[in-house]
Coordinates of C-alpha atoms in Angstrom, one line a residue:
X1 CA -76.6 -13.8 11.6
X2 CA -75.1 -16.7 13.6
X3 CA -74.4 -20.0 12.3
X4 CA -73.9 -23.4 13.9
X5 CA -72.2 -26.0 12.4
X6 CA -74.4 -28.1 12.0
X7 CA -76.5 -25.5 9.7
X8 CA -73.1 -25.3 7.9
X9 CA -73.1 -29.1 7.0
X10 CA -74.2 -28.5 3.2
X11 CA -71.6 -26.2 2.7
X12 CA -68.9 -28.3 3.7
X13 CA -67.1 -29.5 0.8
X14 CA -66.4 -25.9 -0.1
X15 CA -65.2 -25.2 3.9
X16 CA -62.7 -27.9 3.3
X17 CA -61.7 -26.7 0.2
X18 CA -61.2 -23.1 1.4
X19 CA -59.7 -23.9 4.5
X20 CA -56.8 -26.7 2.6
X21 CA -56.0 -23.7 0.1
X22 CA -55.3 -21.4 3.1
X23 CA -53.0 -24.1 4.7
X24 CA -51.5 -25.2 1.4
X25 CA -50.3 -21.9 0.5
X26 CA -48.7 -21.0 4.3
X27 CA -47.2 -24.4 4.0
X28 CA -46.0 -24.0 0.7
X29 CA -44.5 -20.2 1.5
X30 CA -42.8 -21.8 4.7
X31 CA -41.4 -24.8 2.6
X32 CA -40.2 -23.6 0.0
X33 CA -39.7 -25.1 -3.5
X34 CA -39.0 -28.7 -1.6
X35 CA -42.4 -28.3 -0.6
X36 CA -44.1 -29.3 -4.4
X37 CA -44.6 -33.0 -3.9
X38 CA -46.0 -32.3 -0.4
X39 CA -48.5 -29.8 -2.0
X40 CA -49.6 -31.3 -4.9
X41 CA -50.2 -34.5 -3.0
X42 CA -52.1 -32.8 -0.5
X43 CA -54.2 -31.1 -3.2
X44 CA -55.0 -34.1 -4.8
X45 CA -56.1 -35.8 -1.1
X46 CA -58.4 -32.6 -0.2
X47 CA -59.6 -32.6 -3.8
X48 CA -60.8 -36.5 -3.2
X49 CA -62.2 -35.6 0.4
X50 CA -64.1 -33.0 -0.8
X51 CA -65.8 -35.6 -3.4
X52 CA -66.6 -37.8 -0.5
X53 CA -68.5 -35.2 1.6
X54 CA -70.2 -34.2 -1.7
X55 CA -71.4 -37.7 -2.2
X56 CA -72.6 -38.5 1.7
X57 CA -73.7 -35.0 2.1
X58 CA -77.5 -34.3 3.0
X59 CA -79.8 -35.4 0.5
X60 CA -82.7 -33.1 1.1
X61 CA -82.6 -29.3 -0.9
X62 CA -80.7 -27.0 1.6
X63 CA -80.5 -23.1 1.5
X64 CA -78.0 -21.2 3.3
X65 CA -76.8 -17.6 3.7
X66 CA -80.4 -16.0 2.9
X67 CA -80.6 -18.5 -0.2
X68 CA -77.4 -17.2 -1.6
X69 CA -76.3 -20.7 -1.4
X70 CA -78.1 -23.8 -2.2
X71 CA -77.2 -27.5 -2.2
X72 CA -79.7 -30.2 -4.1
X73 CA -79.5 -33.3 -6.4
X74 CA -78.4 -30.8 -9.4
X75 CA -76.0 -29.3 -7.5
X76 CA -74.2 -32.5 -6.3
X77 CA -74.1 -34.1 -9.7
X78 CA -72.5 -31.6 -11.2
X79 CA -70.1 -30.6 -8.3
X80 CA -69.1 -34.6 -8.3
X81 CA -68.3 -34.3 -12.3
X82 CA -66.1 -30.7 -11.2
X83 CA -63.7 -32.2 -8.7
X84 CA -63.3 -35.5 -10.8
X85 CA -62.3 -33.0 -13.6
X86 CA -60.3 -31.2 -11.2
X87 CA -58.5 -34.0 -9.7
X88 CA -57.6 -36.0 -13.3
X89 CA -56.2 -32.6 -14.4
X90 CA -54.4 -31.8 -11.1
X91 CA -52.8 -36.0 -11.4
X92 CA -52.1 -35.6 -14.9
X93 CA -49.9 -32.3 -14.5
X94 CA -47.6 -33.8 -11.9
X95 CA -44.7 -35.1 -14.0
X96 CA -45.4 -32.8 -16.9
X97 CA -44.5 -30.1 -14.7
X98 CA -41.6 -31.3 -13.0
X99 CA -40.1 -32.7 -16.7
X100 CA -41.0 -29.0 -18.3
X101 CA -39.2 -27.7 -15.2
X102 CA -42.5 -25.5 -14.5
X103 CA -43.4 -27.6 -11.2
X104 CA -44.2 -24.8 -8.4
X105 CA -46.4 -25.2 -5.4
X106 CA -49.0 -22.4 -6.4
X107 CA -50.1 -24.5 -9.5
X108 CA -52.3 -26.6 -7.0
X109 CA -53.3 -24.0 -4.5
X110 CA -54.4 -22.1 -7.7
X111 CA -56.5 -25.4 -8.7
X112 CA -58.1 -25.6 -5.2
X113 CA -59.2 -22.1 -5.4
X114 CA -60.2 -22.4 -9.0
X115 CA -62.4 -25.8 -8.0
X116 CA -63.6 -23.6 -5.1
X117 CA -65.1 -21.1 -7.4
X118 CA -66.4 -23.0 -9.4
X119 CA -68.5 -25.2 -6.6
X120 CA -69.8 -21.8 -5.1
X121 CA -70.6 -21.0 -8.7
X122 CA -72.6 -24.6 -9.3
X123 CA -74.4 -24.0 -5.8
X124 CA -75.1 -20.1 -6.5
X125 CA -78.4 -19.0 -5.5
X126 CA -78.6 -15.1 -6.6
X127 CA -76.7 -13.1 -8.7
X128 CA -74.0 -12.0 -6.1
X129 CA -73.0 -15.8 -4.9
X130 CA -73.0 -15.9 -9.2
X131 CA -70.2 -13.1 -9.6
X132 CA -68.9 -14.5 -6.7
X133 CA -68.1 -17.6 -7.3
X134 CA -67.4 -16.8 -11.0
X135 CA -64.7 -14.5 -10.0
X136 CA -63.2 -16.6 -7.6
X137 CA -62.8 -19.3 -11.1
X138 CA -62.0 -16.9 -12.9
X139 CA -59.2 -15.1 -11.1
X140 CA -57.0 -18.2 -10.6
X141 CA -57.6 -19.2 -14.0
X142 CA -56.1 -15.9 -15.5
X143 CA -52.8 -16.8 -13.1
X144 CA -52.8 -20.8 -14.0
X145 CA -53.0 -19.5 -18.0
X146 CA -49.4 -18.1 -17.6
X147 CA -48.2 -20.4 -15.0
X148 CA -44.9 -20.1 -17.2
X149 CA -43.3 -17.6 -16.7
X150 CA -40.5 -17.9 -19.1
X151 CA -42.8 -18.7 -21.9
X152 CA -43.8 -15.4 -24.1
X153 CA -46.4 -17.3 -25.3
X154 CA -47.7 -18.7 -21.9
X155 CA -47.4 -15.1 -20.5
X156 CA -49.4 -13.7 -23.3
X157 CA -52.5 -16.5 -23.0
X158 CA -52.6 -15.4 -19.5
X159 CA -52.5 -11.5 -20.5
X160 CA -55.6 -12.4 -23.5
X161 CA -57.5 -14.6 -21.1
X162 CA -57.6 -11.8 -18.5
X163 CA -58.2 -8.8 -20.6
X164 CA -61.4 -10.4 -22.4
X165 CA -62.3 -12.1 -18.8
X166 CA -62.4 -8.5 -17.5
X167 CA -64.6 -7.1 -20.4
X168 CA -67.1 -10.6 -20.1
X169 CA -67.4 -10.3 -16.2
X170 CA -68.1 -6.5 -16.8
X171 CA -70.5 -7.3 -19.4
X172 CA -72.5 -9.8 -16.5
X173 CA -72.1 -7.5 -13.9
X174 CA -74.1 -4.9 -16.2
X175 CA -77.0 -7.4 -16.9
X176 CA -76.8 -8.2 -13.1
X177 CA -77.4 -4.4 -12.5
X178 CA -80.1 -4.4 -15.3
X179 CA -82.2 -7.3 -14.0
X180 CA -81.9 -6.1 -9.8
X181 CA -83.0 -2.7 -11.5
X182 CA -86.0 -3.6 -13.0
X183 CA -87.0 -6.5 -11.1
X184 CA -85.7 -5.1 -7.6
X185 CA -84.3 -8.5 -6.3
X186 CA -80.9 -10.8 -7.0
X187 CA -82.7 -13.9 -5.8
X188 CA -83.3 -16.4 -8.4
X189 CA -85.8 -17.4 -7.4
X190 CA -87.8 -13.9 -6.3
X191 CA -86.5 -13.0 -9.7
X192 CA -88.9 -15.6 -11.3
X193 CA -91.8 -14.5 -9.6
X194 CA -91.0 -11.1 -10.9
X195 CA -90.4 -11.6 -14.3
X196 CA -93.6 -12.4 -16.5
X197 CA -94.0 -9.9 -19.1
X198 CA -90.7 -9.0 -20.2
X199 CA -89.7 -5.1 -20.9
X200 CA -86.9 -4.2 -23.1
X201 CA -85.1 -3.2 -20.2
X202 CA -84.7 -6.5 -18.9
X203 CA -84.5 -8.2 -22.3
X204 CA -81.2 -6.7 -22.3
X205 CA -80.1 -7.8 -19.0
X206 CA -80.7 -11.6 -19.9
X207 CA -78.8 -10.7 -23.1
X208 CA -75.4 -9.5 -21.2
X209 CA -75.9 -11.8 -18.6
X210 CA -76.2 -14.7 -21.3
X211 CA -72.8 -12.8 -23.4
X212 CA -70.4 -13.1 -19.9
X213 CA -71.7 -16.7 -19.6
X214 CA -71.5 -17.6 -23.1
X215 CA -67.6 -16.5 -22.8
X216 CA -66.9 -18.5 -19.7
X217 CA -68.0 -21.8 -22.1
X218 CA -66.7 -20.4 -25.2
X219 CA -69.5 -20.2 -26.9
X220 CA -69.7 -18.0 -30.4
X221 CA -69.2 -15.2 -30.5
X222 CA -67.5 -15.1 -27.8
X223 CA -65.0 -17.8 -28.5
X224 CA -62.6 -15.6 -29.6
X225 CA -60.0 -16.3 -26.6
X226 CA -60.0 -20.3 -26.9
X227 CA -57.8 -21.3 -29.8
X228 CA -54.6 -19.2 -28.6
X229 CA -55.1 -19.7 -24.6
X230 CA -55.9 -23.5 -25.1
X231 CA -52.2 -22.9 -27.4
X232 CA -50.6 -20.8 -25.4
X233 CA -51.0 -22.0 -21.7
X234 CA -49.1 -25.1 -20.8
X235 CA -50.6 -28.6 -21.8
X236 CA -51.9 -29.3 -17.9
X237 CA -53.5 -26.1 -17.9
X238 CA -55.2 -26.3 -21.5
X239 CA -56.3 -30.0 -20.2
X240 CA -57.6 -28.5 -16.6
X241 CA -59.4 -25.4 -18.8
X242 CA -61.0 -27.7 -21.2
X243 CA -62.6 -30.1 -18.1
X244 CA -63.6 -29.0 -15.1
X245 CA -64.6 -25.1 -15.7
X246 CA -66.2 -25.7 -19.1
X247 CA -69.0 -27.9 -16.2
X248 CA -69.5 -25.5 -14.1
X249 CA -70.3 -22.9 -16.6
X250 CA -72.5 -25.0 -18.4
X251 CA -74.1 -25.6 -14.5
X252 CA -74.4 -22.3 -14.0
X253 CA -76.1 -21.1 -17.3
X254 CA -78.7 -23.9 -17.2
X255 CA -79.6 -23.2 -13.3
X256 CA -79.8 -19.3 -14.1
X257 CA -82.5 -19.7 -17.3
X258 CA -84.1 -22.5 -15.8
X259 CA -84.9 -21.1 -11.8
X260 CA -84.4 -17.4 -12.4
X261 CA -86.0 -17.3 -16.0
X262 CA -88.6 -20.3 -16.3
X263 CA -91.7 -17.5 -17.4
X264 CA -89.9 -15.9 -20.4
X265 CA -88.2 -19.2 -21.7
X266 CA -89.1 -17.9 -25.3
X267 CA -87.4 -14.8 -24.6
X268 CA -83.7 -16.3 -23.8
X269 CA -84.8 -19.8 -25.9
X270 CA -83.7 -17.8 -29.1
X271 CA -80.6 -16.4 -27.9
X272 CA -79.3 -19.8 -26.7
X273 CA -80.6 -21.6 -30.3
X274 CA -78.5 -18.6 -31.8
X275 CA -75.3 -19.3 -29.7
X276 CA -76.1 -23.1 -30.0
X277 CA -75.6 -23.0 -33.7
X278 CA -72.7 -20.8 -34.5
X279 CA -71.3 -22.7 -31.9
X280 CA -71.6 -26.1 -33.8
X281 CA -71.0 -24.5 -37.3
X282 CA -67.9 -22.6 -36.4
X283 CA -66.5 -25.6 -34.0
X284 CA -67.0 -28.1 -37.2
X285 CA -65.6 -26.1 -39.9
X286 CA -62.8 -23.8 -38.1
X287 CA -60.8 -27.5 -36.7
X288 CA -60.2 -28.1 -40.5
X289 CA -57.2 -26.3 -40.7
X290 CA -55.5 -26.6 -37.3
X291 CA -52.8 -29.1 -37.0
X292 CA -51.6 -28.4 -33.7
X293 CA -54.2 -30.6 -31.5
X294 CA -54.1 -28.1 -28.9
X295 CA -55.8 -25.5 -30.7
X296 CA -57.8 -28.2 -32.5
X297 CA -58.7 -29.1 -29.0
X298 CA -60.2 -25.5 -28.8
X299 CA -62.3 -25.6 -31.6
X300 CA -63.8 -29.1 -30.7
X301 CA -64.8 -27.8 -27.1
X302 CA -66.5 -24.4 -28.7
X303 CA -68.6 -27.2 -31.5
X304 CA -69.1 -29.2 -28.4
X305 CA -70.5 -26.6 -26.2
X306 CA -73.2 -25.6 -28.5
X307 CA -74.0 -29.5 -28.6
X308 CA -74.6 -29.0 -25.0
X309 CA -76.1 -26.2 -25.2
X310 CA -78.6 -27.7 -27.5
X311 CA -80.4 -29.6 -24.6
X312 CA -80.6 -26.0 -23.0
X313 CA -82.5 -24.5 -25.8
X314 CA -85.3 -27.3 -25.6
X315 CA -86.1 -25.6 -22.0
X316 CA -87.3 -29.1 -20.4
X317 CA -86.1 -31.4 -18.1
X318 CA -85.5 -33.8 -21.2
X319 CA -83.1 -31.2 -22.1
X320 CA -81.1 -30.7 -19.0
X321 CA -81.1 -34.5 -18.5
X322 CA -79.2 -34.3 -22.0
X323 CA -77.2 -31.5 -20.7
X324 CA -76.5 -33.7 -17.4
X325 CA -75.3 -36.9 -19.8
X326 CA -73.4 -34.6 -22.5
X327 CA -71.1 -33.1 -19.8
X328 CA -70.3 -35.9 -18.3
X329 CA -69.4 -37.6 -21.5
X330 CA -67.4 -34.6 -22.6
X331 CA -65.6 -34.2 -19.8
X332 CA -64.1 -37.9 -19.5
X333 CA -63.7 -37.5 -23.4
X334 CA -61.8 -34.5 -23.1
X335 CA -59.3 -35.9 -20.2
X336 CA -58.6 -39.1 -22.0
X337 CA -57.6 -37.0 -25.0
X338 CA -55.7 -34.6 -23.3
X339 CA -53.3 -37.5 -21.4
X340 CA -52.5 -38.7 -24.7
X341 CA -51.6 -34.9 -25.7
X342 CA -49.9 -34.9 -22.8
X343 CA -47.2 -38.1 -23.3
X344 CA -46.3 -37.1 -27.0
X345 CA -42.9 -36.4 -25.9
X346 CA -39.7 -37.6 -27.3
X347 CA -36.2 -37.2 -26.7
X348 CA -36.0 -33.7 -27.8
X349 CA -39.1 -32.5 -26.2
X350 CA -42.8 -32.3 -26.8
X351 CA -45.1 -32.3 -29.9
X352 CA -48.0 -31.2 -30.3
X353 CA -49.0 -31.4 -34.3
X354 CA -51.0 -34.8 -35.4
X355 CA -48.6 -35.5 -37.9
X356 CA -46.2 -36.6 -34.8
X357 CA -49.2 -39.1 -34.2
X358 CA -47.7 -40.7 -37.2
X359 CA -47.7 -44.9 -37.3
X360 CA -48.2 -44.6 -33.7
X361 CA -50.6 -48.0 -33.7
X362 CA -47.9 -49.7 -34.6
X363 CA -45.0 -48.3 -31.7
X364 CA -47.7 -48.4 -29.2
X365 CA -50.9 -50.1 -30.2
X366 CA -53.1 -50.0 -26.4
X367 CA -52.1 -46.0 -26.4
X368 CA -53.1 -46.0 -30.4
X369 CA -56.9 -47.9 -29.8
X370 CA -57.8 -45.8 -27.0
X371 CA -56.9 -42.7 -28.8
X372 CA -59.0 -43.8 -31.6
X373 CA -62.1 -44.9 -29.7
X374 CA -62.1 -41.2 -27.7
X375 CA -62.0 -39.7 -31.5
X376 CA -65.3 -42.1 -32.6
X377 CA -66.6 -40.9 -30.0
X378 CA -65.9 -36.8 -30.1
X379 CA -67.3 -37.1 -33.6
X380 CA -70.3 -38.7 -32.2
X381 CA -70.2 -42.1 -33.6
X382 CA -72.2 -45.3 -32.6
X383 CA -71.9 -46.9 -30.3
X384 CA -69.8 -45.2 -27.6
X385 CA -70.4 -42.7 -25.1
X386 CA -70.5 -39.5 -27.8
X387 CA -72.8 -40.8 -29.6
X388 CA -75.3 -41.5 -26.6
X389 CA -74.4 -38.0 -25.3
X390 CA -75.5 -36.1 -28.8
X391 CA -78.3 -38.4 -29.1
X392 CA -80.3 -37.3 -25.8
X393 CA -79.9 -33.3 -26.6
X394 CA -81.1 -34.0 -29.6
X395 CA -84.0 -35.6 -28.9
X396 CA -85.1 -32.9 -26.1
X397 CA -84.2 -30.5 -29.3
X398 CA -87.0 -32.6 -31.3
X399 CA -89.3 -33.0 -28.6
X400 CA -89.3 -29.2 -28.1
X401 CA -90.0 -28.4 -32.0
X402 CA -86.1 -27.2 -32.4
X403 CA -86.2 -29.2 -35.6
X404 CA -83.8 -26.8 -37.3
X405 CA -81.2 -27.2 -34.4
X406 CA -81.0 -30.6 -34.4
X407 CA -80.6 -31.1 -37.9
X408 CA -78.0 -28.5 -38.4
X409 CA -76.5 -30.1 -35.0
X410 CA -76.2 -33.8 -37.1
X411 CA -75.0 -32.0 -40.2
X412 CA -71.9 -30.4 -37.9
X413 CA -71.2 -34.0 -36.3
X414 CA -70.5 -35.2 -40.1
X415 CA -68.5 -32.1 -40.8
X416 CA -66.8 -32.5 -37.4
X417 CA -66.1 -36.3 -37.6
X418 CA -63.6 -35.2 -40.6
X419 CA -60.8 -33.9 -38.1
X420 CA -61.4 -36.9 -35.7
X421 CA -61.2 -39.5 -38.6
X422 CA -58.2 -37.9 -40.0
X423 CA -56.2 -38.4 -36.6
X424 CA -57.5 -42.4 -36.7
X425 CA -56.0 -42.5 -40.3
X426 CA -52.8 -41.2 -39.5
X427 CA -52.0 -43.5 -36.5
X428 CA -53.1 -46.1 -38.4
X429 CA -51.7 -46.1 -41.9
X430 CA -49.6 -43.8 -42.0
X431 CA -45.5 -44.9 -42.0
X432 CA -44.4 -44.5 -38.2
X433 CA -42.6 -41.5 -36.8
X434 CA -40.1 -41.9 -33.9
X435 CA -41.7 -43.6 -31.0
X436 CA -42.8 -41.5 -27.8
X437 CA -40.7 -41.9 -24.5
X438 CA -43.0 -44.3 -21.9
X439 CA -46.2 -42.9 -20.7
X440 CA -46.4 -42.3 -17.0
X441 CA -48.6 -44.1 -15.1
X442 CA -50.6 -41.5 -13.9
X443 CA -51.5 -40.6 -17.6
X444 CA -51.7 -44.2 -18.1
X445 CA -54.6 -44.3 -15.5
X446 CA -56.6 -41.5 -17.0
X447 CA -56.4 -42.8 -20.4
X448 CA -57.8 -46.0 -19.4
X449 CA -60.9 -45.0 -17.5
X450 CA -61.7 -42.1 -19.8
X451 CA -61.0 -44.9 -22.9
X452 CA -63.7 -47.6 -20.9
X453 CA -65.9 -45.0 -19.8
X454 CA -65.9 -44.4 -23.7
X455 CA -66.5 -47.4 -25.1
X456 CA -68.3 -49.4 -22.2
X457 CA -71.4 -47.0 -21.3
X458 CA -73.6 -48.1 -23.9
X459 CA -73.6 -51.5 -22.2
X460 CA -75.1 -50.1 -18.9
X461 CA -75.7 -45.7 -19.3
X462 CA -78.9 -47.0 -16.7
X463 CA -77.5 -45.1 -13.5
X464 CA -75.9 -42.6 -16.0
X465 CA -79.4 -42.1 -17.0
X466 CA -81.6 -42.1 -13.5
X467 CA -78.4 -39.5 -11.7
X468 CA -78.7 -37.0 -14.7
X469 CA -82.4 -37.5 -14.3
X470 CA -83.0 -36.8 -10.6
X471 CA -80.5 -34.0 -10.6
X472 CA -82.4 -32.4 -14.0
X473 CA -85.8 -32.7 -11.8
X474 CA -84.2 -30.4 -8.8
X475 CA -84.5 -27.2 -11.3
X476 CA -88.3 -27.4 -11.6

């Protein structure tokens, strides 16, 4: 099968991508260590090209490489929010790395590959592009875990990441081999004209396909690797895993059910309700405890993936719209937070407990009030972005009859909002600790737009609103 290039247009992004890793690494290996600024810089301008071709690319559906590969509005929505989560993570690393004395010029070939991944993954249109691309994330995010190598603790996240990676992709790859068997296709889409009754045998193929998904967003039960890789892997990295692959996940799990499964929604609509609430539950009540905000970090992502995956339970394009909206939300949420992580350092090195957070509105009140409005707005409180987010997957919930969900979804939020509030009150009465060396304008950047995305999109969430909603209309 021949291809012009032309025919290859949709696909472009991901060519660029591909083909800027390939050079990156040869230039880097040539280079040598001198080379890191070069690389990352590089990175970061590929990163942003890719963006651009993603935004002027064709507007019309596309299907390439026998429909393994598909490009439409849901596609381009989501791949937009990966490479912005990509690129703030990438740009927020920079002087980290060099200061930690960690700075090498495979950490941003490894994100390019990772982003790579995880763009196949968003555009997958069988099974195989599925693995594919999940593997190709996946992979590079094992090596990025223990980018470290002096670090025990580093070197073991990578080691836990990859040995419970292994047993979730195996776990996919035998619901992959489960559903081909019974239906006799890996197109999503031959697979839904296939699948109308059902049998037991394919019951359980939606139900490992749904476990090695459910790990990739940490999702209970199979969270179980979150709070010690989020602690273990360098702050960057714990940023980078807690943005842009949590999206494409999510992406990938709500274009599965929804093109591949839309005749047996009652079938997998139980699994994801289950999943949904231990998810909120165990994310609400587990953060309690943690002091270090890294691992807190962990548990918030695992209460604020089953929020998300609320809007997926309701089965309806009201739902994935609140899908669309809650990842967007959570994703510039979760990068403001993370650059404020990210400049707690002081003389004698980093902290990472929200004790060191002590007085802090007083030694550095702009940093303190944007910190604060991303917590209102994790615990989902009126008016900012969270708040908006929760409210639209829970009102797909109610409008699908999940009544339950959504009220044991509100009851977490209160629980939840305990941790958040409890980081407000410490900046802001209790007696201040030593201040923080400067924050670096890179961080500086980040925290600002994530902080006015925050607090400013209930002025105007309108083309917030009609993107998430065209994009949500591709799947059906």
């Amino acid at each position: 099968m021949t291809f012009s290039l032309a025919a290859l247009g949709p696909a472009l992004p991901e060519i660029l991508l591909a083909l800027a890793a390939l050079f990156l690494v040869l230039f880097g290996a040539i280079a040598g260590p001198k080379s890191v600024d070069t690389v990352n810089g590089l990175a970061l301008a590929a990163l942003f090209a890719a963006l651009v071709l993603v935004l002027l690319g064709p507007s019309e559906p596309a299907v390439l490489f026998g429909g393994s590969f598909q490009v439409d509005a849901y596609g381009r929505f989501l791949k937009v929010l990966t490479l912005l989560g990509s690129g703030g993570a990438l740009a927020m690393s920079v002087d980290w790395l060099k200061i930690e004395k960690q700075s090498r010029f495979e950490f941003a070939v490894l994100i390019l590959l990772s982003t790579l991944g995880m763009m196949m993954l968003i555009s997958a249109g069988d099974l195989i592009a599925l693995y594919m691309g999940l593997e190709l994330m996946s992979l590079s995010l094992y090596v990025i875990a223990a980018n470290n190598r002096d670090s025990v603790r580093s070197t073991e996240a990578g080691l836990k990441y990859f040995v419970l990676g292994a047993l979730s992709s195996g776990m996919l790859l035998y619901g992959a081999s489960l559903i081909y068997g019974f239906t006799g296709t890996v197109n999503f889409a031959k697979i839904a004209e296939a699948v109308h009754e059902p049998s037991l045998g394919l019951i359980f193929g939606i139900v490992f396909i749904f476990a090695g998904l459910a790990f990739k967003v940490s999702a209970v039960p199979f969270h179980m690797w979150t709070p010690d890789v989020y602690e273990g892997a360098p702050t960057p990295v714990t940023a980078f895993f807690g943005a842009a692959p949590k999206v494409a996940a999510i992406a990938v799990f709500v274009r599965f059910s929804m093109e591949a499964l839309p005749n047996v929604v009652h079938q997998w609509q139980q699994i994801v309700v289950f999943i949904s609430l231990a998810s909120m539950v165990l994310g609400a009540f587990a953060a309690i405890g943690q002091k270090n905000l890294k691992r807190l970090m962990a548990y918030s992502s695992i209460g604020h993936m089953g929020y998300a995956l609320v809007g997926l339970a309701a089965g309806t394009e009201e739902g994935v719209r609140g899908v669309l909206v809650y990842m967007t939300v959570y994703m510039a949420m979760t990068l403001g937070t993370f650059a404020c992580i990210l400049s707690m350092r002081r003389k004698d090195g980093m902290v990472e407990n929200y004790e060191d957070l002590a007085g802090l509105a007083r030694t550095s009140p702009v940093k303190a009030f944007m910190l604060a409005a991303l917590m209102f707005s994790l615990a989902g409180i009126p008016p900012l972005a969270g708040f908006l987010a929760k409210y639209y997957v829970f009102l797909a919930a109610i409008q699908a009859g999940l009544y339950t969900l959504a009220v044991v979804g509100v009851l977490a939020s209160v629980v939840g909002a305990f941790y958040y509030l409890r980081i407000v009150k410490v900046m802001y009465f209790d007696e201040p600790a030593t201040p923080f060396e400067p924050m670096p304008a890179e961080l500086k950047a980040v925290l600002a737009v994530s902080g006015l995305f925050t607090l400013l999109l209930f002025v105007y969430p309108a083309p917030l609103l009609a993107a998430a909603g065209v994009a949500a209309r591709a799947l059906f």
